[in-house]
Amino acid sequence: MSLFRMFLKEQRENLGLIWKLNIYDYKTMYSRQYLGPIWIILMPVMSALVLWLVFGLGIRGVREPVQDIPFIMHLLTGIFSFGFISSSITGGASAILDKQNLMTKMKFPASVLISIKSLGNIMNVTIVTSIILIVSIWNGYTDPITYIGFFYFLFATVCFTYAIALTLSATVVVVRDVKNILGAFIRLAFFMSPVIWSLESANPLMQVITAYNPFAYLIMTYRYTFLYEDLYIYGGATQHIYFWTLTIFLFYIGLHVHYRFRNRFVDYMR
Amino acid sequence: MMTYKVVFENVTKAFEVKNSNFSKLKSLFYRSKRERENAKSFYALNNISFVVEEGDSVGIFGLNGSGKSTLLDLIGGVTQPTKGKITVNGTISYVAISAGLENDLTGLENIRYKCLMHGLNNREIDELFDSIVEYSELGEFINQPLRVYSSGMRSKLGFAIAIHMDPDILIIDEALSVGDKTFANKCLESIKGFQERGKTLFFVSHSTGTTAKMCNKAIWLHFGEMKSEGTIEEIIHEYESFVEGFNQLTKEEQVQFKDKMMASQTKPLLKMPKLEAVSRRTLLNATILYIIFMLATLYHTWVVI
């Protein structure tokens, strides 16, 4: 518990800094690109288009609407939510290593770097989600009150990915190879989660696995928020309890790993 | 009453010496008893103790690889000592060439960025901003991204920002050797003003002349050991006579001497103490608890199916 308090104190003290440095991160990232921040929307839309061309347009058989929602919306919500999760994990994992230049020259709390990445990703997904929101309102897919679920989705995803990022960011500094494995793992998670395929059309074994797949939990929460008519959020009590105990456990490990190596990060970077 | 600005108490900084990548990876998880006994550390700094009073300017001397930069990193709080205690009272600004500047941001953005890092708020930055721009003498280049800067321009910008932070302790590491003469003189003037306000300065330069002008005290590091400390005159005298003697040796003897000294810095393994809250035991307990919970969930699913 004392580790968690230490962690919270650090975040609270640096709240203003996290916000401002996040803006500088944007500036650095887009300073050499002509379209600049438009890419925040363009990139996920492009990858969704590619997948739609391959899976939606009949190259591999025409896709039926999922729960009366057109397949393209099913795909878009999947890509956007999964994109948020995966970029939170990969971004968070490299958060400390990417700022080597800073860490080796200034005294700076490393956990703040993960928060900066996390905040940037929250802003990106919020911008992208506005597309889904407009389409959803336009077509009246769901009762507007379910849109509150988006905040639950954000909170749950940030907690879950932050927990993983805490562990990974420290691990990547000490053992760089982990970064290579991470890419393969994310790709596996992409195909194991109902991003392209839908739960109804999956075979029974896959449905059981999906019930315990935290990625699927998050993606489906996002879909239920914007697409499906049910007022309730995705999943039963078992899934909620499973997801949150997993998150708390991962966070616990993350804090331990982070604080175990935190005084030696710079030594490992040299 | 004089207050101590920087206190080093028996500070040691050691880096573990490892042979192969595999043994490096393995040692993170497990080390046999024999491996533990054979493990070695390189003592970059060994048992250093000194105090620096307010208003002192300390020059640090030493051959290459004697631990000067390691010492500055420790004062700056960038790295933590393996053993011993460091107390620093006051804010610190570290000037190394282009320290912590972003290549893709313009000069102007970099000024704001670096000021933020030093914990200034927007109003304070606005107040300092014009003065920093003027001091850096970059002219039109201030609107260009940093990647087009020459190394001299970078160090100008870095120094301009650092001196305007008005820290209690300023650390300068070879930064002035890059700028041209006129800018170097301007820097020296600013540093003089800084000293007159009773602030503390750490200075590393290979030019004993500049150091003698800037500092009133000195520390001589010799392959991780503190050879001597005292007033600048004493130390410069000692150090220069040593360097003279060293230079009279033949090339081979010099290499041999360095090798011998380096070998003496390799000693039994020294590890950093862990945070009290981080314990392997509680982590293990939590993991076991969680695995039991997981098995229960799986069993539950099994029954439902």
Coordinates of C-alpha atoms in Angstrom, one line a residue:
Chain A
M1 CA 0.0 0.0 0.0
S2 CA 2.8 2.4 0.8
L3 CA 4.1 2.0 -2.7
F4 CA 0.7 3.0 -4.1
R5 CA 0.6 6.0 -1.9
M6 CA 4.1 7.0 -3.1
F7 CA 3.0 6.6 -6.6
L8 CA -0.2 8.7 -6.2
K9 CA 1.8 11.4 -4.4
E10 CA 4.2 11.6 -7.3
Q11 CA 1.4 11.9 -9.8
R12 CA -0.4 14.6 -7.8
E13 CA 2.7 16.7 -7.5
N14 CA 3.4 16.6 -11.2
L15 CA -0.1 17.0 -12.5
G16 CA 0.5 20.3 -14.2
L17 CA 3.8 19.1 -15.7
I18 CA 2.1 15.9 -17.1
W19 CA -0.4 18.1 -18.9
K20 CA 2.1 20.6 -20.4
L21 CA 4.7 18.0 -21.4
N22 CA 2.0 16.0 -23.2
I23 CA 1.4 19.1 -25.4
Y24 CA 5.1 19.3 -26.2
D25 CA 5.0 15.6 -27.0
Y26 CA 2.4 16.3 -29.7
K27 CA 4.5 19.2 -31.0
T28 CA 7.6 17.0 -31.3
M29 CA 5.7 14.2 -32.9
Y30 CA 4.0 16.2 -35.6
S31 CA 6.6 18.9 -36.2
R32 CA 8.0 17.2 -39.3
Q33 CA 4.6 16.1 -40.8
Y34 CA 2.6 18.4 -43.1
L35 CA -0.8 17.1 -42.0
G36 CA 0.2 17.3 -38.3
P37 CA -2.5 16.3 -35.8
I38 CA -5.0 15.3 -38.5
W39 CA -3.1 12.0 -38.5
I40 CA -4.7 11.2 -35.1
I41 CA -7.9 10.6 -36.9
L42 CA -6.5 9.6 -40.3
M43 CA -4.3 6.7 -39.1
P44 CA -6.9 4.6 -37.4
V45 CA -9.4 5.3 -40.2
M46 CA -6.9 4.2 -42.7
S47 CA -6.1 0.9 -40.9
A48 CA -9.9 0.3 -40.5
L49 CA -10.3 0.9 -44.3
V50 CA -7.6 -1.6 -45.1
L51 CA -9.2 -4.3 -42.9
W52 CA -12.6 -3.5 -44.4
L53 CA -11.3 -4.0 -47.9
V54 CA -9.9 -7.3 -46.9
F55 CA -12.6 -8.7 -44.6
G56 CA -15.7 -6.6 -45.4
L57 CA -15.8 -6.3 -49.2
G58 CA -16.3 -9.9 -50.0
I59 CA -12.7 -10.9 -50.7
R60 CA -13.2 -13.4 -47.9
G61 CA -17.0 -13.7 -48.1
V62 CA -19.5 -10.9 -47.5
R63 CA -19.9 -10.1 -43.8
E64 CA -23.3 -10.0 -42.2
P65 CA -24.3 -7.1 -39.9
V66 CA -23.5 -7.8 -36.3
Q67 CA -26.5 -7.5 -34.0
D68 CA -28.2 -5.4 -36.8
I69 CA -25.3 -3.0 -36.9
P70 CA -23.4 -2.7 -40.2
F71 CA -20.1 -4.6 -40.3
I72 CA -18.1 -1.4 -41.0
M73 CA -19.2 0.0 -37.6
H74 CA -18.4 -3.2 -35.9
L75 CA -14.9 -3.0 -37.4
L76 CA -14.4 0.7 -36.7
T77 CA -15.3 0.4 -33.0
G78 CA -13.1 -2.6 -32.7
I79 CA -10.1 -0.9 -34.4
F80 CA -10.5 2.3 -32.4
S81 CA -10.8 0.7 -29.0
F82 CA -8.1 -1.9 -29.7
G83 CA -5.8 0.8 -31.1
F84 CA -6.2 2.7 -27.9
I85 CA -5.3 -0.3 -25.8
S86 CA -2.4 -1.4 -27.9
S87 CA -0.9 2.1 -28.2
S88 CA -1.3 2.6 -24.5
I89 CA 0.7 -0.6 -23.9
T90 CA 3.4 -0.2 -26.5
G91 CA 3.7 3.6 -25.8
G92 CA 3.8 3.0 -22.1
A93 CA 6.4 0.3 -22.5
S94 CA 8.8 2.6 -24.3
A95 CA 7.9 5.7 -22.3
I96 CA 11.0 5.6 -20.1
L97 CA 13.5 4.4 -22.7
D98 CA 12.3 7.0 -25.3
K99 CA 13.2 9.8 -22.9
Q100 CA 16.7 8.6 -22.3
N101 CA 18.0 12.0 -23.3
L102 CA 16.1 13.6 -20.5
M103 CA 16.5 10.9 -17.9
T104 CA 20.3 10.9 -18.1
K105 CA 20.5 14.7 -17.7
M106 CA 17.9 15.7 -15.3
K107 CA 16.3 14.5 -12.0
F108 CA 12.9 13.4 -13.1
P109 CA 10.3 10.9 -11.7
A110 CA 10.1 8.1 -14.2
S111 CA 6.4 7.2 -13.5
V112 CA 5.4 10.7 -14.8
L113 CA 6.7 9.7 -18.2
I114 CA 4.2 6.8 -18.4
S115 CA 1.4 9.2 -17.3
I116 CA 2.3 11.6 -20.1
K117 CA 2.0 8.8 -22.7
S118 CA -1.2 7.6 -21.2
L119 CA -2.8 11.1 -21.3
G120 CA -1.8 11.5 -24.9
N121 CA -3.5 8.3 -25.8
I122 CA -6.7 9.3 -23.9
M123 CA -6.8 12.5 -25.9
N124 CA -6.3 10.6 -29.2
V125 CA -9.0 8.1 -28.5
T126 CA -11.4 10.8 -27.4
I127 CA -10.9 12.6 -30.7
V128 CA -11.3 9.5 -32.8
T129 CA -14.4 8.4 -30.8
S130 CA -16.2 11.6 -31.8
I131 CA -16.7 9.9 -35.3
I132 CA -18.4 6.9 -33.7
L133 CA -20.4 9.2 -31.4
I134 CA -21.8 11.2 -34.4
V135 CA -22.7 8.1 -36.4
S136 CA -24.3 6.5 -33.4
I137 CA -26.4 9.5 -32.6
W138 CA -27.3 10.0 -36.4
N139 CA -28.6 6.4 -36.7
G140 CA -30.0 6.2 -33.1
Y141 CA -28.2 2.9 -32.4
T142 CA -28.6 3.2 -28.7
D143 CA -30.1 5.2 -25.8
P144 CA -27.9 8.2 -25.3
I145 CA -27.5 7.5 -21.6
T146 CA -25.3 4.5 -22.4
Y147 CA -22.7 7.0 -23.7
I148 CA -21.6 7.4 -20.1
G149 CA -20.1 4.0 -20.5
F150 CA -17.3 5.6 -22.5
F151 CA -15.9 7.1 -19.3
Y152 CA -16.0 3.6 -17.7
F153 CA -14.1 2.3 -20.8
L154 CA -11.5 5.0 -20.4
F155 CA -11.0 4.4 -16.7
A156 CA -10.8 0.6 -17.1
T157 CA -8.4 0.8 -20.0
V158 CA -6.1 3.3 -18.4
C159 CA -5.9 1.2 -15.2
F160 CA -5.3 -2.0 -17.1
T161 CA -2.7 -0.6 -19.6
Y162 CA -1.0 1.5 -17.0
A163 CA -0.5 -1.6 -14.8
I164 CA 1.1 -3.4 -17.8
A165 CA 3.1 -0.3 -18.8
L166 CA 4.6 0.0 -15.3
T167 CA 6.0 -3.5 -15.6
L168 CA 7.0 -3.3 -19.2
S169 CA 8.6 0.2 -19.1
A170 CA 11.0 -0.9 -16.4
T171 CA 11.6 -4.3 -18.1
V172 CA 12.4 -2.7 -21.4
V173 CA 15.1 -0.5 -19.8
V174 CA 16.8 -3.5 -18.2
V175 CA 16.2 -6.1 -21.0
R176 CA 15.7 -4.4 -24.4
D177 CA 14.7 -7.6 -26.1
V178 CA 11.3 -7.5 -24.5
K179 CA 10.3 -4.8 -26.9
N180 CA 10.5 -7.2 -29.8
I181 CA 8.4 -9.8 -28.1
L182 CA 5.8 -7.2 -27.3
G183 CA 4.9 -6.5 -31.0
A184 CA 4.2 -10.2 -31.6
F185 CA 2.1 -10.3 -28.4
I186 CA 0.0 -7.4 -29.5
R187 CA -0.7 -9.0 -32.9
L188 CA -1.8 -12.2 -31.1
A189 CA -4.1 -10.2 -28.9
F190 CA -5.5 -8.5 -32.0
F191 CA -6.6 -11.8 -33.6
M192 CA -7.6 -13.4 -30.3
S193 CA -10.0 -10.5 -29.5
P194 CA -13.3 -9.8 -31.3
V195 CA -12.0 -6.9 -33.4
I196 CA -12.7 -8.4 -36.8
W197 CA -14.8 -11.4 -35.9
S198 CA -17.9 -11.2 -33.7
L199 CA -18.8 -13.1 -30.6
E200 CA -21.9 -14.7 -32.0
S201 CA -20.2 -16.2 -34.9
A202 CA -17.3 -17.6 -32.8
N203 CA -17.0 -21.2 -31.9
P204 CA -17.8 -22.2 -28.2
L205 CA -14.2 -22.6 -27.1
M206 CA -13.4 -19.1 -28.4
Q207 CA -16.4 -17.7 -26.6
V208 CA -15.1 -19.1 -23.3
I209 CA -11.6 -17.8 -23.9
T210 CA -13.1 -14.4 -24.8
A211 CA -15.0 -14.3 -21.6
Y212 CA -11.6 -14.2 -19.8
N213 CA -9.8 -12.0 -22.3
P214 CA -9.3 -8.5 -20.8
F215 CA -8.8 -7.0 -24.2
A216 CA -12.2 -8.4 -25.3
Y217 CA -13.8 -7.1 -22.1
L218 CA -12.6 -3.6 -23.0
I219 CA -13.5 -3.7 -26.6
M220 CA -16.9 -5.0 -25.9
T221 CA -17.5 -2.4 -23.3
Y222 CA -16.7 0.2 -25.9
R223 CA -19.1 -1.4 -28.4
Y224 CA -21.9 -1.7 -25.9
T225 CA -21.5 2.0 -25.2
F226 CA -22.0 3.2 -28.7
L227 CA -23.6 0.4 -30.8
Y228 CA -25.8 -2.1 -29.0
E229 CA -29.3 -1.3 -27.7
D230 CA -29.0 -3.1 -24.3
L231 CA -28.8 -0.6 -21.5
Y232 CA -26.4 -2.7 -19.5
I233 CA -22.7 -2.8 -20.0
Y234 CA -21.0 -5.9 -21.4
G235 CA -20.3 -9.0 -19.3
G236 CA -21.6 -10.6 -16.2
A237 CA -20.4 -10.3 -12.6
T238 CA -17.7 -12.9 -13.1
Q239 CA -16.2 -10.9 -15.9
H240 CA -16.2 -7.7 -14.0
I241 CA -14.6 -9.3 -10.9
Y242 CA -12.1 -11.2 -13.1
F243 CA -11.1 -8.0 -15.0
W244 CA -10.6 -5.9 -11.9
T245 CA -8.8 -8.4 -9.8
L246 CA -6.5 -9.0 -12.8
T247 CA -5.9 -5.3 -13.1
I248 CA -5.2 -4.8 -9.4
F249 CA -2.8 -7.7 -9.4
L250 CA -1.0 -6.4 -12.5
F251 CA -0.8 -3.0 -10.9
Y252 CA 0.6 -4.4 -7.8
I253 CA 3.3 -6.2 -9.7
G254 CA 3.9 -3.1 -11.8
L255 CA 4.5 -0.9 -8.8
H256 CA 7.0 -3.5 -7.3
V257 CA 9.0 -3.8 -10.5
H258 CA 9.0 0.0 -11.2
Y259 CA 10.1 0.9 -7.7
R260 CA 12.6 -1.9 -7.6
F261 CA 14.5 -0.6 -10.6
R262 CA 13.7 3.1 -10.5
N263 CA 16.9 4.2 -8.8
R264 CA 18.9 2.3 -11.4
F265 CA 17.2 3.3 -14.6
V266 CA 19.9 5.7 -15.6
D267 CA 22.6 3.2 -14.8
Y268 CA 21.0 0.8 -17.2
M269 CA 20.7 3.4 -19.9
R270 CA 24.4 4.2 -20.0
Chain B
M1 CA 25.9 31.2 9.9
M2 CA 27.3 29.2 7.0
T3 CA 25.1 26.3 5.8
Y4 CA 26.2 23.3 4.0
K5 CA 24.9 23.2 0.4
V6 CA 26.2 19.8 -0.5
V7 CA 27.2 17.0 1.8
F8 CA 28.7 13.7 0.7
E9 CA 29.0 11.1 3.4
N10 CA 31.1 8.0 2.4
V11 CA 29.5 7.9 -1.1
T12 CA 30.3 5.0 -3.3
K13 CA 29.1 4.5 -6.8
A14 CA 29.7 1.0 -8.2
F15 CA 28.7 -0.6 -11.4
E16 CA 28.5 -4.4 -11.7
V17 CA 31.0 -5.9 -14.1
K18 CA 29.4 -8.6 -16.2
N19 CA 30.9 -10.8 -18.8
S20 CA 28.3 -12.1 -21.2
N21 CA 24.8 -10.9 -22.1
F22 CA 23.5 -14.2 -20.9
S23 CA 25.0 -14.0 -17.4
K24 CA 23.7 -10.5 -17.2
L25 CA 20.2 -11.6 -17.9
K26 CA 20.5 -14.6 -15.6
S27 CA 21.8 -12.6 -12.7
L28 CA 18.6 -10.5 -12.7
F29 CA 16.7 -13.6 -11.6
Y30 CA 19.1 -16.0 -10.0
R31 CA 22.7 -16.2 -8.8
S32 CA 24.3 -19.2 -7.3
K33 CA 26.5 -18.9 -4.2
R34 CA 29.7 -19.2 -6.2
E35 CA 28.5 -16.6 -8.7
R36 CA 27.6 -14.3 -5.9
E37 CA 31.1 -14.6 -4.4
N38 CA 32.8 -14.1 -7.8
A39 CA 30.7 -11.2 -8.9
K40 CA 32.7 -7.9 -9.2
S41 CA 31.8 -4.3 -9.3
F42 CA 33.7 -1.4 -10.8
Y43 CA 34.0 1.3 -8.2
A44 CA 33.6 4.5 -10.2
L45 CA 33.7 6.5 -7.0
N46 CA 34.9 5.0 -3.8
N47 CA 34.1 6.3 -0.3
I48 CA 34.0 10.0 -1.2
S49 CA 33.2 12.5 1.7
F50 CA 33.2 16.2 1.5
V51 CA 31.1 19.2 2.3
V52 CA 30.5 22.3 0.2
E53 CA 29.4 25.5 1.9
E54 CA 27.2 28.2 0.5
G55 CA 29.0 30.5 -1.8
D56 CA 31.8 28.0 -2.6
S57 CA 32.9 27.4 -6.1
V58 CA 34.4 23.9 -6.5
G59 CA 36.6 22.9 -9.4
I60 CA 36.9 19.2 -10.0
F61 CA 40.1 17.8 -11.4
G62 CA 41.2 14.4 -12.6
L63 CA 42.4 12.5 -15.5
N64 CA 39.9 11.0 -18.0
G65 CA 37.9 8.2 -16.3
S66 CA 38.6 9.3 -12.8
G67 CA 34.9 9.8 -12.0
K68 CA 34.3 13.5 -12.5
S69 CA 31.1 13.1 -14.5
T70 CA 29.9 10.3 -12.2
L71 CA 30.3 12.8 -9.3
L72 CA 28.4 15.5 -11.1
D73 CA 25.6 13.1 -11.9
L74 CA 25.3 12.2 -8.3
I75 CA 25.2 15.9 -7.2
G76 CA 22.6 16.6 -9.9
G77 CA 20.4 13.7 -8.6
V78 CA 20.4 12.0 -12.0
T79 CA 21.8 8.8 -10.5
Q80 CA 21.7 7.5 -7.0
P81 CA 24.7 6.4 -5.0
T82 CA 25.3 2.7 -4.4
K83 CA 26.3 3.3 -0.8
G84 CA 26.5 6.4 1.4
K85 CA 24.4 9.5 1.7
I86 CA 24.2 12.7 -0.3
T87 CA 22.4 15.7 1.0
V88 CA 21.7 18.6 -1.3
N89 CA 20.0 21.8 0.0
G90 CA 18.6 23.9 -2.8
T91 CA 17.7 23.7 -6.5
I92 CA 20.1 22.5 -9.1
S93 CA 20.8 23.3 -12.7
Y94 CA 23.0 21.0 -14.7
V95 CA 24.7 22.4 -17.8
A96 CA 26.1 19.8 -20.1
I97 CA 26.3 20.3 -23.8
S98 CA 22.7 20.3 -25.1
A99 CA 21.4 18.6 -22.0
G100 CA 17.8 17.6 -22.3
L101 CA 17.0 19.6 -25.4
E102 CA 14.6 18.3 -28.0
N103 CA 15.9 18.1 -31.6
D104 CA 12.5 18.5 -33.3
L105 CA 11.4 21.5 -31.3
T106 CA 12.5 25.1 -32.2
G107 CA 14.8 27.1 -30.1
L108 CA 11.8 29.1 -28.7
E109 CA 9.8 25.9 -27.9
N110 CA 12.9 24.4 -26.3
I111 CA 13.2 27.3 -23.9
R112 CA 9.7 26.8 -22.7
Y113 CA 10.1 23.0 -22.6
K114 CA 13.3 23.2 -20.5
C115 CA 11.8 25.8 -18.2
L116 CA 8.8 23.6 -17.5
M117 CA 11.2 20.7 -16.7
H118 CA 12.7 23.0 -14.1
G119 CA 9.3 23.4 -12.5
L120 CA 8.6 27.0 -13.6
N121 CA 5.0 28.0 -14.3
N122 CA 3.9 29.9 -17.4
R123 CA 4.0 33.3 -15.8
E124 CA 7.5 32.8 -14.6
I125 CA 8.5 31.6 -18.0
D126 CA 7.0 34.6 -19.7
E127 CA 9.0 36.9 -17.5
L128 CA 12.3 35.2 -18.3
F129 CA 11.6 34.4 -21.9
D130 CA 12.9 37.6 -23.7
S131 CA 16.0 37.7 -21.5
I132 CA 16.9 34.1 -22.4
V133 CA 16.3 34.7 -26.1
E134 CA 18.5 37.8 -26.0
Y135 CA 21.2 36.1 -24.0
S136 CA 21.5 33.1 -26.3
E137 CA 22.5 35.4 -29.3
L138 CA 21.0 33.0 -31.8
G139 CA 19.2 35.7 -33.9
E140 CA 17.0 34.2 -36.6
F141 CA 18.0 30.6 -35.6
I142 CA 15.8 30.8 -32.5
N143 CA 12.8 30.0 -34.7
Q144 CA 14.5 27.0 -36.3
P145 CA 14.3 23.5 -35.0
L146 CA 17.3 22.4 -32.9
R147 CA 18.4 19.8 -35.3
V148 CA 19.9 22.4 -37.6
Y149 CA 21.9 24.0 -34.8
S150 CA 25.7 23.7 -34.6
S151 CA 27.1 22.3 -31.4
G152 CA 28.2 25.8 -30.4
M153 CA 24.7 27.1 -30.8
R154 CA 23.3 24.3 -28.7
S155 CA 25.6 25.0 -25.9
K156 CA 24.8 28.7 -26.1
L157 CA 21.1 27.9 -25.8
G158 CA 21.7 25.4 -23.0
F159 CA 23.8 27.8 -21.0
A160 CA 21.4 30.7 -21.5
I161 CA 18.5 28.6 -20.1
A162 CA 20.5 27.2 -17.2
I163 CA 21.9 30.5 -16.0
H164 CA 18.4 32.0 -16.1
M165 CA 16.9 29.3 -13.9
D166 CA 18.9 31.1 -11.1
P167 CA 19.4 27.8 -9.3
D168 CA 21.1 27.6 -5.8
I169 CA 23.6 25.2 -7.2
L170 CA 25.0 25.3 -10.8
I171 CA 26.8 22.4 -12.3
I172 CA 28.9 23.1 -15.4
D173 CA 30.5 20.2 -17.3
E174 CA 32.8 21.3 -20.1
A175 CA 30.0 23.4 -21.5
L176 CA 32.1 26.5 -22.1
S177 CA 34.7 24.8 -24.2
V178 CA 32.4 24.8 -27.3
G179 CA 31.2 28.4 -27.5
D180 CA 33.4 31.0 -29.1
K181 CA 35.7 33.3 -27.1
T182 CA 33.3 36.2 -26.8
F183 CA 30.4 34.0 -25.6
A184 CA 32.7 32.1 -23.2
N185 CA 33.7 35.4 -21.7
K186 CA 30.1 36.5 -21.3
C187 CA 29.4 33.2 -19.6
L188 CA 32.2 33.7 -17.2
E189 CA 30.8 37.2 -16.4
S190 CA 27.4 35.7 -15.7
I191 CA 28.9 33.0 -13.5
K192 CA 30.9 35.6 -11.6
G193 CA 27.6 37.5 -11.0
F194 CA 26.1 34.2 -9.9
Q195 CA 28.9 33.6 -7.4
E196 CA 28.6 37.2 -6.0
R197 CA 25.0 36.4 -5.1
G198 CA 26.4 33.7 -2.8
K199 CA 25.4 30.7 -4.9
T200 CA 27.3 27.5 -5.2
L201 CA 29.1 26.3 -8.3
F202 CA 30.6 23.0 -9.5
F203 CA 32.9 23.3 -12.4
V204 CA 34.6 20.6 -14.5
S205 CA 37.1 21.7 -17.2
H206 CA 40.3 20.4 -18.5
S207 CA 41.7 23.8 -18.6
T208 CA 43.2 24.5 -15.2
G209 CA 43.5 28.2 -16.1
T210 CA 39.8 28.7 -16.4
T211 CA 39.1 26.7 -13.3
A212 CA 41.6 28.7 -11.3
K213 CA 39.9 31.9 -12.3
M214 CA 36.4 30.6 -11.5
C215 CA 36.8 28.6 -8.3
N216 CA 38.0 29.0 -4.7
K217 CA 38.1 25.3 -3.8
A218 CA 38.9 22.2 -5.6
I219 CA 38.6 18.4 -5.4
W220 CA 41.0 16.1 -7.1
L221 CA 39.6 12.7 -8.1
H222 CA 42.1 10.0 -8.9
F223 CA 40.6 6.8 -10.4
G224 CA 37.6 6.8 -8.1
E225 CA 39.4 7.9 -5.0
M226 CA 39.5 11.4 -3.6
K227 CA 43.2 12.2 -3.7
S228 CA 42.8 15.6 -2.0
E229 CA 40.6 18.5 -1.4
G230 CA 41.3 22.1 -0.4
T231 CA 41.8 25.6 -1.7
I232 CA 42.2 25.9 -5.4
E233 CA 45.9 27.0 -5.3
E234 CA 47.0 24.0 -3.3
I235 CA 45.1 21.5 -5.5
I236 CA 46.2 23.0 -8.8
H237 CA 49.8 22.9 -7.6
E238 CA 49.5 19.3 -6.6
Y239 CA 47.6 18.3 -9.7
E240 CA 49.8 20.0 -12.1
S241 CA 52.9 18.5 -10.7
F242 CA 51.3 15.1 -10.9
V243 CA 50.3 15.7 -14.5
E244 CA 53.8 16.8 -15.4
G245 CA 55.2 13.7 -13.8
F246 CA 52.6 11.6 -15.6
N247 CA 53.4 13.2 -19.0
Q248 CA 57.1 12.4 -18.6
L249 CA 56.3 8.7 -18.5
T250 CA 56.6 6.9 -21.8
K251 CA 53.4 5.9 -23.6
E252 CA 53.7 2.4 -22.4
E253 CA 54.2 3.3 -18.8
Q254 CA 51.2 5.6 -19.0
V255 CA 49.0 2.8 -20.3
Q256 CA 50.4 0.4 -17.7
F257 CA 49.7 2.9 -14.9
K258 CA 46.1 3.4 -16.1
D259 CA 45.5 -0.3 -16.4
K260 CA 46.9 -0.8 -12.9
M261 CA 44.7 1.9 -11.4
M262 CA 41.6 0.5 -13.3
A263 CA 42.3 -3.0 -12.0
S264 CA 42.4 -1.6 -8.5
Q265 CA 38.9 -0.2 -9.0
T266 CA 37.4 -3.6 -9.5
K267 CA 36.4 -5.0 -6.2
P268 CA 33.8 -7.4 -4.7
L269 CA 30.2 -6.9 -5.7
L270 CA 28.3 -4.0 -4.2
K271 CA 24.6 -3.7 -4.7
M272 CA 22.2 -0.8 -4.1
P273 CA 19.9 -1.1 -1.1
K274 CA 16.3 -1.7 -2.1
L275 CA 13.4 0.5 -1.1
E276 CA 11.9 -0.9 2.1
A277 CA 8.4 -1.1 0.6
V278 CA 9.6 -3.3 -2.2
S279 CA 9.9 -6.8 -0.9
R280 CA 10.1 -10.1 -2.8
R281 CA 8.1 -11.8 -0.1
T282 CA 4.9 -9.8 -0.3
L283 CA 5.1 -10.0 -4.0
L284 CA 5.3 -13.8 -3.8
N285 CA 2.4 -14.0 -1.4
A286 CA 0.2 -11.8 -3.6
T287 CA 1.1 -14.0 -6.6
I288 CA 0.2 -17.2 -4.8
L289 CA -3.1 -15.7 -3.6
Y290 CA -3.9 -14.6 -7.1
I291 CA -3.1 -17.9 -8.7
I292 CA -5.5 -19.6 -6.2
F293 CA -8.2 -17.1 -7.2
M294 CA -7.6 -17.8 -10.8
L295 CA -7.9 -21.5 -10.3
A296 CA -11.2 -20.9 -8.5
T297 CA -12.5 -18.9 -11.4
L298 CA -11.4 -21.6 -13.9
Y299 CA -13.1 -24.3 -11.8
H300 CA -16.3 -22.1 -11.7
T301 CA -16.2 -21.9 -15.5
W302 CA -15.7 -25.6 -15.8
V303 CA -18.8 -26.3 -13.6
V304 CA -20.9 -23.9 -15.6
I305 CA -20.0 -25.6 -18.9

